[in-house]
Short mmCIF file of C-alpha atoms and ligand atoms in Angstrom, two decimals:
data_model
loop_
_atom_site.label_atom_id
_atom_site.label_comp_id
_atom_site.label_asym_id
_atom_site.label_seq_id
_atom_site.Cartn_x
_atom_site.Cartn_y
_atom_site.Cartn_z
CA MET A 499 40.36 3.23 -9.66
CA ASN A 500 38.77 0.67 -7.20
CA GLN A 501 38.33 -2.78 -7.41
CA SER A 502 34.41 -3.19 -7.60
CA PHE A 503 32.13 -6.50 -7.75
CA LYS A 504 28.44 -6.73 -9.66
CA SER A 505 26.86 -7.49 -6.17
CA LEU A 506 26.53 -5.02 -3.60
CA ASN A 507 27.10 -7.99 -0.58
CA THR A 508 30.17 -8.74 -2.25
CA THR A 509 31.63 -5.38 -2.70
CA CYS A 510 30.59 -4.76 1.62
CA THR A 511 32.25 -8.15 2.32
CA HIS A 512 35.55 -8.06 0.13
CA VAL A 513 36.53 -4.70 -1.04
CA GLY A 514 39.60 -3.29 0.72
CA GLU A 515 40.55 -6.54 2.25
CA VAL A 516 44.28 -6.23 3.78
CA ALA A 517 45.97 -9.34 2.78
CA ASP A 518 47.39 -11.48 5.54
CA THR A 519 50.26 -12.60 3.70
CA GLN A 520 52.02 -14.10 6.77
CA PHE A 521 49.36 -16.22 8.06
CA LYS A 522 46.93 -16.33 5.23
CA GLY A 523 44.11 -15.61 7.98
CA ALA A 524 40.34 -14.78 6.47
CA VAL A 525 40.06 -11.54 7.99
CA SER A 526 42.34 -8.47 7.41
CA PRO A 527 45.17 -8.16 10.13
CA LEU A 528 45.15 -5.33 12.43
CA TYR A 529 48.05 -2.90 12.21
CA MET A 530 48.08 -0.69 14.97
CA SER A 531 51.56 0.42 14.50
CA THR A 532 51.64 4.59 14.79
CA SER A 533 55.82 4.24 13.61
CA TYR A 534 56.55 3.10 9.85
CA ALA A 535 59.78 2.71 8.27
CA TYR A 536 60.54 5.40 6.53
CA GLU A 537 61.67 3.66 2.71
CA ASP A 538 59.99 6.53 0.76
CA VAL A 539 59.67 9.92 1.68
CA ALA A 540 56.86 10.32 -0.56
CA VAL A 541 54.86 7.61 1.24
CA LYS A 542 55.15 8.78 5.20
CA ARG A 543 52.88 6.18 6.93
CA TYR A 544 51.38 7.33 9.94
CA PRO A 545 47.65 7.23 11.41
CA ARG A 546 47.03 11.21 11.29
CA TYR A 547 47.85 10.90 7.42
CA TYR A 548 44.84 8.72 7.33
CA ASN A 549 47.25 6.09 4.94
CA THR A 550 47.87 3.15 7.57
CA PRO A 551 46.73 -0.57 5.93
CA ASN A 552 43.33 -0.27 7.68
CA GLN A 553 42.55 2.80 7.04
CA VAL A 554 43.99 2.58 3.53
CA GLY A 555 41.46 -0.59 3.08
CA VAL A 556 38.01 1.14 4.75
CA ALA A 557 38.56 4.22 2.64
CA GLN A 558 38.55 1.98 -0.58
CA LYS A 559 35.44 0.01 0.59
CA ILE A 560 33.74 3.54 1.28
CA ALA A 561 34.56 4.57 -2.28
CA ALA A 562 33.57 1.40 -4.05
CA LEU A 563 30.25 1.57 -1.80
CA GLU A 564 29.51 5.36 -2.90
CA HIS A 565 30.62 5.00 -6.76
CA THR A 566 33.54 7.62 -6.05
CA GLU A 567 37.34 7.49 -6.91
CA ALA A 568 38.74 7.92 -3.43
CA GLY A 569 37.42 8.08 0.43
CA MET A 570 38.68 8.92 3.84
CA ILE A 571 37.67 7.62 7.32
CA PHE A 572 37.52 9.77 9.96
CA GLY A 573 37.11 9.70 14.07
CA SER A 574 33.49 10.73 14.16
CA GLY A 575 30.46 12.18 11.20
CA MET A 576 31.33 15.58 12.87
CA ALA A 577 35.11 15.18 12.01
CA ALA A 578 34.52 14.22 8.40
CA ILE A 579 31.79 17.19 8.03
CA SER A 580 34.31 20.07 9.62
CA HIS A 581 36.95 18.63 7.95
CA ALA A 582 35.47 18.53 4.56
CA LEU A 583 33.84 21.93 4.61
CA PHE A 584 36.97 24.06 6.28
CA ALA A 585 39.09 22.23 3.42
CA PHE A 586 37.30 24.14 0.91
CA LEU A 587 36.31 27.60 3.08
CA LYS A 588 38.05 30.59 3.56
CA GLN A 589 37.34 33.89 5.23
CA GLY A 590 34.84 35.72 3.10
CA ASP A 591 33.24 32.32 1.15
CA HIS A 592 29.37 32.26 1.90
CA VAL A 593 27.42 28.44 2.04
CA VAL A 594 24.02 27.75 1.31
CA PHE A 595 22.59 25.04 3.72
CA GLN A 596 19.45 23.21 3.75
CA LYS A 597 16.95 24.45 6.09
CA GLU A 598 16.65 20.93 8.17
CA LEU A 599 20.25 19.71 9.34
CA TYR A 600 21.37 17.41 11.84
CA GLY A 601 21.49 19.14 15.07
CA GLY A 602 25.64 19.22 15.06
CA THR A 603 26.24 20.48 11.73
CA MET A 604 23.73 23.28 12.85
CA ASN A 605 25.85 23.96 15.96
CA LEU A 606 28.83 23.92 13.95
CA ILE A 607 27.69 26.33 11.46
CA PHE A 608 26.22 28.80 14.03
CA THR A 609 29.29 28.70 16.30
CA GLU A 610 32.34 28.39 14.28
CA PHE A 611 31.51 30.05 10.70
CA PRO A 612 31.17 33.39 12.66
CA LYS A 613 34.72 33.15 14.09
CA TYR A 614 36.31 32.63 10.41
CA GLY A 615 34.27 35.09 8.52
CA ILE A 616 32.25 32.61 6.69
CA SER A 617 28.75 33.92 5.83
CA TYR A 618 25.72 31.46 5.17
CA SER A 619 21.97 31.02 4.00
CA PHE A 620 19.70 28.43 4.72
CA ALA A 621 17.24 27.83 1.86
CA GLU A 622 13.45 28.40 3.16
CA ASN A 623 12.47 24.49 1.99
CA GLU A 624 13.66 21.59 0.17
CA GLU A 625 12.74 22.52 -3.61
CA VAL A 626 15.64 23.83 -5.49
CA VAL A 627 14.14 27.16 -6.25
CA SER A 628 14.63 28.09 -2.46
CA PHE A 629 18.38 26.79 -3.03
CA GLU A 630 18.45 29.05 -5.97
CA LYS A 631 17.37 32.15 -4.52
CA VAL A 632 20.06 32.73 -1.67
CA ILE A 633 23.29 32.01 -3.76
CA ARG A 634 25.20 34.86 -3.83
CA SER A 635 28.37 35.84 -5.84
CA ASN A 636 30.63 34.24 -3.28
CA THR A 637 28.60 30.96 -2.61
CA LYS A 638 31.27 28.19 -2.57
CA ILE A 639 29.15 25.30 -1.46
CA ILE A 640 25.67 24.22 -1.53
CA TYR A 641 25.37 21.68 1.43
CA ILE A 642 22.36 19.03 1.55
CA GLU A 643 20.92 16.36 3.61
CA THR A 644 18.08 13.89 2.27
CA PRO A 645 16.41 12.22 3.90
CA SER A 646 16.27 15.05 6.43
CA ASN A 647 16.03 14.19 10.44
CA PRO A 648 13.42 14.04 11.73
CA LEU A 649 10.88 14.04 9.01
CA LEU A 650 12.31 12.63 6.53
CA THR A 651 11.90 15.23 3.96
CA ILE A 652 13.64 14.68 0.43
CA THR A 653 15.55 16.87 -1.51
CA ASP A 654 15.79 16.41 -5.30
CA ILE A 655 19.59 15.69 -5.49
CA ALA A 656 19.85 15.84 -8.98
CA ALA A 657 18.44 19.55 -9.40
CA VAL A 658 20.49 20.53 -6.64
CA SER A 659 23.79 19.20 -8.41
CA LYS A 660 22.63 20.68 -11.55
CA LEU A 661 22.03 24.02 -10.48
CA ALA A 662 25.23 24.18 -8.29
CA LYS A 663 27.05 23.06 -11.31
CA SER A 664 25.75 25.76 -13.69
CA LYS A 665 27.47 28.31 -11.05
CA GLY A 666 30.49 26.53 -10.40
CA ILE A 667 29.47 26.00 -6.99
CA LEU A 668 30.71 22.58 -4.81
CA THR A 669 27.81 20.28 -3.59
CA MET A 670 28.36 18.15 -0.23
CA ILE A 671 25.66 16.00 0.86
CA ASP A 672 25.09 14.06 4.52
CA ASN A 673 24.41 10.68 3.31
CA THR A 674 24.10 9.18 6.88
CA PHE A 675 20.32 8.43 6.87
CA ALA A 676 20.04 6.47 3.73
CA SER A 677 23.76 4.56 3.96
CA PRO A 678 25.22 3.78 1.04
CA VAL A 679 23.16 1.00 0.18
CA ASN A 680 20.04 3.06 0.03
CA GLN A 681 21.38 6.29 -2.22
CA ASN A 682 24.36 6.96 -4.22
CA PRO A 683 24.61 10.56 -4.69
CA TYR A 684 27.78 10.90 -6.96
CA ASP A 685 25.60 9.26 -9.63
CA PHE A 686 23.27 12.18 -9.62
CA GLY A 687 26.02 14.73 -9.73
CA ILE A 688 26.91 15.92 -6.09
CA ASP A 689 30.76 16.00 -5.39
CA ILE A 690 31.25 15.34 -1.67
CA ILE A 691 29.30 12.61 0.25
CA LEU A 692 29.66 12.78 3.95
CA HIS A 693 28.63 9.85 6.46
CA SER A 694 28.50 9.85 10.24
CA ALA A 695 29.74 5.98 10.28
CA THR A 696 28.43 5.72 13.60
CA LYS A 697 25.23 5.33 11.99
CA TYR A 698 24.32 2.51 9.23
CA LEU A 699 28.06 1.75 8.44
CA GLY A 700 28.82 0.57 12.15
CA GLY A 701 25.38 -0.53 12.63
CA HIS A 702 25.70 -1.44 16.06
CA SER A 703 25.52 1.28 18.47
CA ASP A 704 29.43 0.50 19.22
CA ILE A 705 31.29 2.64 17.22
CA LEU A 706 32.09 6.46 16.45
CA ALA A 707 33.42 7.56 13.01
CA GLY A 708 33.17 9.02 9.98
CA ALA A 709 33.65 8.86 6.29
CA VAL A 710 34.07 10.92 2.89
CA ALA A 711 33.78 9.90 -0.30
CA ALA A 712 34.54 12.38 -3.60
CA SER A 713 36.76 12.31 -6.70
CA GLN A 714 40.68 11.95 -6.06
CA ALA A 715 41.23 15.42 -6.59
CA HIS A 716 38.73 16.19 -3.65
CA ILE A 717 39.96 13.93 -1.42
CA ASP A 718 43.79 15.27 -2.30
CA GLN A 719 42.14 18.76 -1.36
CA ILE A 720 40.48 17.50 1.98
CA PHE A 721 43.72 15.60 2.85
CA LYS A 722 45.79 18.47 2.86
CA SER A 723 43.47 20.08 5.70
CA ALA A 724 42.63 16.85 7.48
CA ILE A 725 46.39 16.32 8.26
CA ASN A 726 46.43 19.83 10.13
CA PHE A 727 43.17 19.34 11.68
CA GLY A 728 44.09 15.86 13.00
CA GLY A 729 40.98 13.66 13.33
CA SER A 730 41.88 10.62 11.94
CA LEU A 731 40.09 7.24 13.44
CA SER A 732 41.98 4.70 16.04
CA ASP A 733 42.96 1.38 13.79
CA PHE A 734 41.15 -0.67 16.19
CA THR A 735 37.88 1.04 15.52
CA VAL A 736 38.65 1.18 11.62
CA TRP A 737 38.95 -2.83 11.84
CA LEU A 738 35.70 -2.84 13.89
CA LEU A 739 34.39 -0.51 10.75
CA GLU A 740 35.67 -2.97 8.22
CA ARG A 741 33.79 -6.30 9.91
CA SER A 742 30.45 -4.09 10.41
CA ILE A 743 30.42 -3.06 6.74
CA LYS A 744 30.61 -6.52 5.76
CA THR A 745 27.03 -7.11 6.54
CA MET A 746 25.78 -3.47 6.02
CA ALA A 747 23.78 -4.25 2.79
CA LEU A 748 21.88 -7.17 4.51
CA ARG A 749 21.25 -5.40 7.72
CA VAL A 750 19.67 -2.02 5.96
CA GLN A 751 17.84 -3.62 3.20
CA ALA A 752 16.18 -5.55 6.50
CA GLN A 753 15.89 -2.42 8.11
CA ASN A 754 14.23 -1.00 5.12
CA GLN A 755 11.50 -3.70 4.91
CA ASN A 756 10.88 -3.57 8.20
CA ALA A 757 10.58 0.04 8.19
CA GLN A 758 8.05 0.23 5.46
CA GLN A 759 5.95 -2.33 7.37
CA MET A 760 5.99 -0.16 10.63
CA ALA A 761 5.05 2.94 8.73
CA GLU A 762 1.94 1.28 7.26
CA PHE A 763 1.31 -0.18 10.50
CA LEU A 764 1.20 3.28 12.09
CA LEU A 765 -0.45 4.93 9.26
CA ALA A 766 -3.35 2.32 9.63
CA HIS A 767 -3.51 2.72 13.34
CA LYS A 768 -6.47 4.60 14.93
CA ALA A 769 -4.06 6.11 17.65
CA VAL A 770 -1.51 7.65 15.25
CA ASP A 771 -2.03 10.98 13.67
CA ARG A 772 0.43 11.73 11.09
CA VAL A 773 3.61 9.15 10.07
CA PHE A 774 6.56 10.32 7.95
CA TYR A 775 8.47 7.80 5.73
CA PRO A 776 9.90 8.66 2.25
CA GLY A 777 8.48 4.83 1.60
CA LEU A 778 4.56 5.72 1.79
CA PRO A 779 2.56 7.19 -1.13
CA SER A 780 1.38 9.58 0.98
CA HIS A 781 4.69 11.28 1.70
CA PRO A 782 4.85 14.76 0.38
CA THR A 783 8.09 13.77 -1.57
CA HIS A 784 7.64 9.85 -2.09
CA ALA A 785 7.88 10.41 -5.84
CA ILE A 786 11.49 12.03 -5.38
CA ALA A 787 12.60 9.77 -3.19
CA LYS A 788 11.74 6.82 -5.74
CA LYS A 789 13.81 8.33 -8.49
CA GLN A 790 17.08 8.52 -6.43
CA MET A 791 16.83 6.07 -3.62
CA HIS A 792 17.16 2.21 -3.95
CA GLY A 793 15.14 1.70 -0.96
CA PHE A 794 13.49 4.07 1.80
CA GLY A 795 15.77 3.55 4.45
CA GLY A 796 15.09 2.45 8.19
CA MET A 797 14.10 5.86 9.65
CA LEU A 798 10.54 7.23 10.18
CA SER A 799 8.63 9.89 12.36
CA PHE A 800 5.15 9.61 13.42
CA GLU A 801 2.71 11.42 16.11
CA LEU A 802 0.35 10.14 18.12
CA LYS A 803 -2.94 11.38 18.48
CA PRO A 804 -3.55 14.11 21.28
CA ASP A 805 -5.42 11.43 23.64
CA TYR A 806 -2.19 9.50 23.99
CA ASP A 807 0.83 10.69 26.18
CA THR A 808 4.06 10.44 24.31
CA GLU A 809 6.36 10.49 27.14
CA LYS A 810 4.34 7.63 28.86
CA PHE A 811 4.01 5.97 25.49
CA LEU A 812 8.26 5.99 25.35
CA GLN A 813 8.27 4.47 28.82
CA SER A 814 6.04 1.92 28.38
CA LEU A 815 8.41 0.26 25.74
CA GLN A 816 9.81 -3.01 26.42
CA LEU A 817 11.62 -3.95 23.51
CA ILE A 818 12.16 -0.67 21.34
CA LYS A 819 14.81 1.35 23.64
CA PRO A 820 14.25 4.92 23.82
CA SER A 821 17.42 6.00 23.69
CA MET A 822 19.56 8.49 21.45
CA SER A 823 21.49 8.22 18.28
CA LEU A 824 19.93 5.65 15.43
CA ALA A 825 20.56 2.92 13.02
CA GLY A 826 21.81 -0.04 15.03
CA VAL A 827 20.55 -3.36 14.39
CA GLU A 828 18.16 -2.59 17.72
CA SER A 829 15.17 -0.39 17.41
CA THR A 830 15.18 2.81 18.84
CA MET A 831 12.80 5.93 19.70
CA LEU A 832 13.05 9.31 20.90
CA SER A 833 11.46 12.47 21.08
CA PRO A 834 12.99 15.05 18.77
CA THR A 835 12.12 18.00 20.99
CA LYS A 836 13.44 16.24 23.89
CA THR A 837 16.85 15.44 22.46
CA SER A 838 18.34 15.92 18.98
CA HIS A 839 16.17 19.40 18.63
CA ALA A 840 16.29 20.40 22.61
CA LEU A 841 18.71 23.11 21.68
CA LEU A 842 16.53 24.76 18.77
CA SER A 843 13.69 27.46 20.59
CA ALA A 844 10.15 26.06 20.23
CA GLU A 845 9.43 28.46 17.79
CA GLU A 846 12.56 27.26 15.75
CA ARG A 847 10.92 23.72 16.01
CA ALA A 848 7.79 24.96 14.68
CA ASN A 849 9.08 26.39 11.73
CA GLN A 850 10.90 23.32 11.11
CA GLY A 851 7.33 21.48 11.22
CA ILE A 852 8.70 19.65 14.53
CA ARG A 853 5.54 19.18 17.32
CA ASP A 854 6.18 18.22 20.28
CA GLY A 855 4.51 14.80 20.17
CA LEU A 856 6.77 13.77 17.20
CA ILE A 857 8.63 10.60 17.95
CA ARG A 858 11.59 9.13 15.74
CA PHE A 859 11.76 5.92 15.00
CA SER A 860 14.81 3.63 14.15
CA VAL A 861 14.16 0.81 12.90
CA GLY A 862 16.14 -2.15 13.84
CA ILE A 863 16.04 -5.97 12.52
CA GLU A 864 13.76 -7.47 14.87
CA GLY A 865 10.81 -9.27 13.94
CA VAL A 866 7.98 -7.14 12.66
CA GLU A 867 5.74 -9.00 15.11
CA ASP A 868 7.68 -8.00 18.24
CA LEU A 869 7.94 -4.62 17.40
CA VAL A 870 3.80 -4.39 16.52
CA ALA A 871 3.14 -5.73 19.73
CA ASP A 872 5.75 -3.78 22.07
CA ILE A 873 4.14 -0.51 20.31
CA GLU A 874 0.39 -1.85 20.75
CA ASN A 875 0.96 -2.41 24.33
CA ALA A 876 2.92 1.04 25.13
CA ILE A 877 -0.19 2.60 22.89
CA VAL A 878 -2.60 1.16 25.45
CA LYS A 879 -0.62 2.21 28.32
CA SER A 880 -0.41 5.91 27.23
CA LEU A 881 -4.06 6.52 26.84
CA ARG A 882 -4.73 9.70 28.67
CA LYS A 883 -7.29 8.92 31.53
CA GLN A 884 -10.74 9.97 30.23
CA LEU A 885 -13.24 12.00 32.42
CA VAL A 886 -16.49 10.55 33.42
C1 PLP B 1651 24.91 11.34 13.82
C2 PLP B 1651 24.89 12.18 13.20
C3 PLP B 1651 25.90 13.15 12.27
C4 PLP B 1651 27.32 13.35 13.35
O1 PLP B 1651 27.99 12.18 13.16
P1 PLP B 1651 29.09 11.66 14.70
O2 PLP B 1651 29.04 10.23 14.20
O3 PLP B 1651 27.78 11.81 16.12
O4 PLP B 1651 29.62 12.72 15.00
C5 PLP B 1651 26.10 13.69 11.34
N1 PLP B 1651 24.75 13.84 10.56
C6 PLP B 1651 24.02 12.96 10.74
C7 PLP B 1651 22.56 13.10 9.71
C8 PLP B 1651 23.70 12.16 11.68
O5 PLP B 1651 22.81 11.24 11.93
#
C-alpha cells in the first residue's frame, strides 16, 4: 500500500521520493541506467519494464494522488490510453465511448480499432441512459472523459460506474482536464484512471508524459501488455515529472481560482456570447460537477458575439499565448475549429455543439488583473468595422 499523508501538498511533495542514501541530498537522485545487476530473477530491472527507481517513485506518487493501489507512467498520454485499452481488449470486443473525447483518442479509435476487429459505439450524450442504450452483450469497457474538451461537459462518474458494475463492465476515465487535485474518480467507482501528464501533472508545457492509476490487479494486467508495446518514459523526464508534481496542488488551486474569476468576468462582458465553465451556476451540468469535483479546474471556453472577429481577437492578445496544448502555468487560448477539432467535418463539429467562434481558454497562474487587461484590449481590436 502507498504511503499517504493528510495534506495533498505533502503527498505531492514527498510520496515516492527516492532516498539519496549515498549523499543525503534533498531530492531524488536520477538513475539513468538501462542495465542493472541481475541479483534476483524475479525483479529484472529495466526501463521498459517500468521499474527503474525513478519510475517506481513517480508511479507511487500518482497512485497516492488518485487514491489507488498502484500506478504506471508512460511516454505520453496517448501511450497511457492505448496501452491501457489494448491490455484489456481482444478481437470481437465492444467498447462504449463518451461522445466528446480528446481528438487523439478519437483518432486511435477510428484508425486502430477496425484493424483488430474491435467494435465501438458512442453514447448519444453525457447522460447515463445514453451509455446504457448502446451497451451490448460483448461490451468490455465504458470509457468517459470529464470535464470534456472543449465544452467542459460533465459526465456523472458515480452513475456510469454503477451502471458498468451492474453489468460487469470495466470503466476507464481520462482525468486529464480535472487533474488529481480536482477529481478522484476511483472514489466514485471507476476502475482505471488515465492522464496525459503533459498537462496538469507536468504543468510547465515542457514535458510529454502519461500516467495510469488503478488497483494492483489491473495494473498487473496493463503491465503484461505494456512491456510488449514499450511505451515507457525516459528517466530524465520521469525525474522532471516528479519535480513538477511537487507544486501541482499549488498550481492547480491557483488556476481554479483564476478560471472561476475569468469565467465570471467573461459571462458579464457585453462582447461575450456564451461561456462554458463547470464552476458557473449557469453551466448545464454544474450540479454534477459540484458533487464529484473538489475544484472546477483551469479550463473554460467561450464565444464572442458576432460583431467580433475571433481570429483578430486571438491575434491581438499580447500576454495570453494563442497556442496548442493546455494546463501550463502560462495562459493560452486556441480555436478548436482550427486546431484540436480541425480533423472533424463542419457537420461533426456542429453535432458536438462546437461553433467556429468557440475559444478554449487554459487559464494559467498569472494575476487576473493582467489577464483581464489583455482580453479587454484584444476585444476592442477585434470589433468588426461598423458600416456607416
Ligand atoms: C493531451 C491530452 C491527451 C493526450 O496526451 P499526450 O500527452 O499529448 O499524448 C489525452 N487526453 C486529453 C484530455 C488531453 O488533453
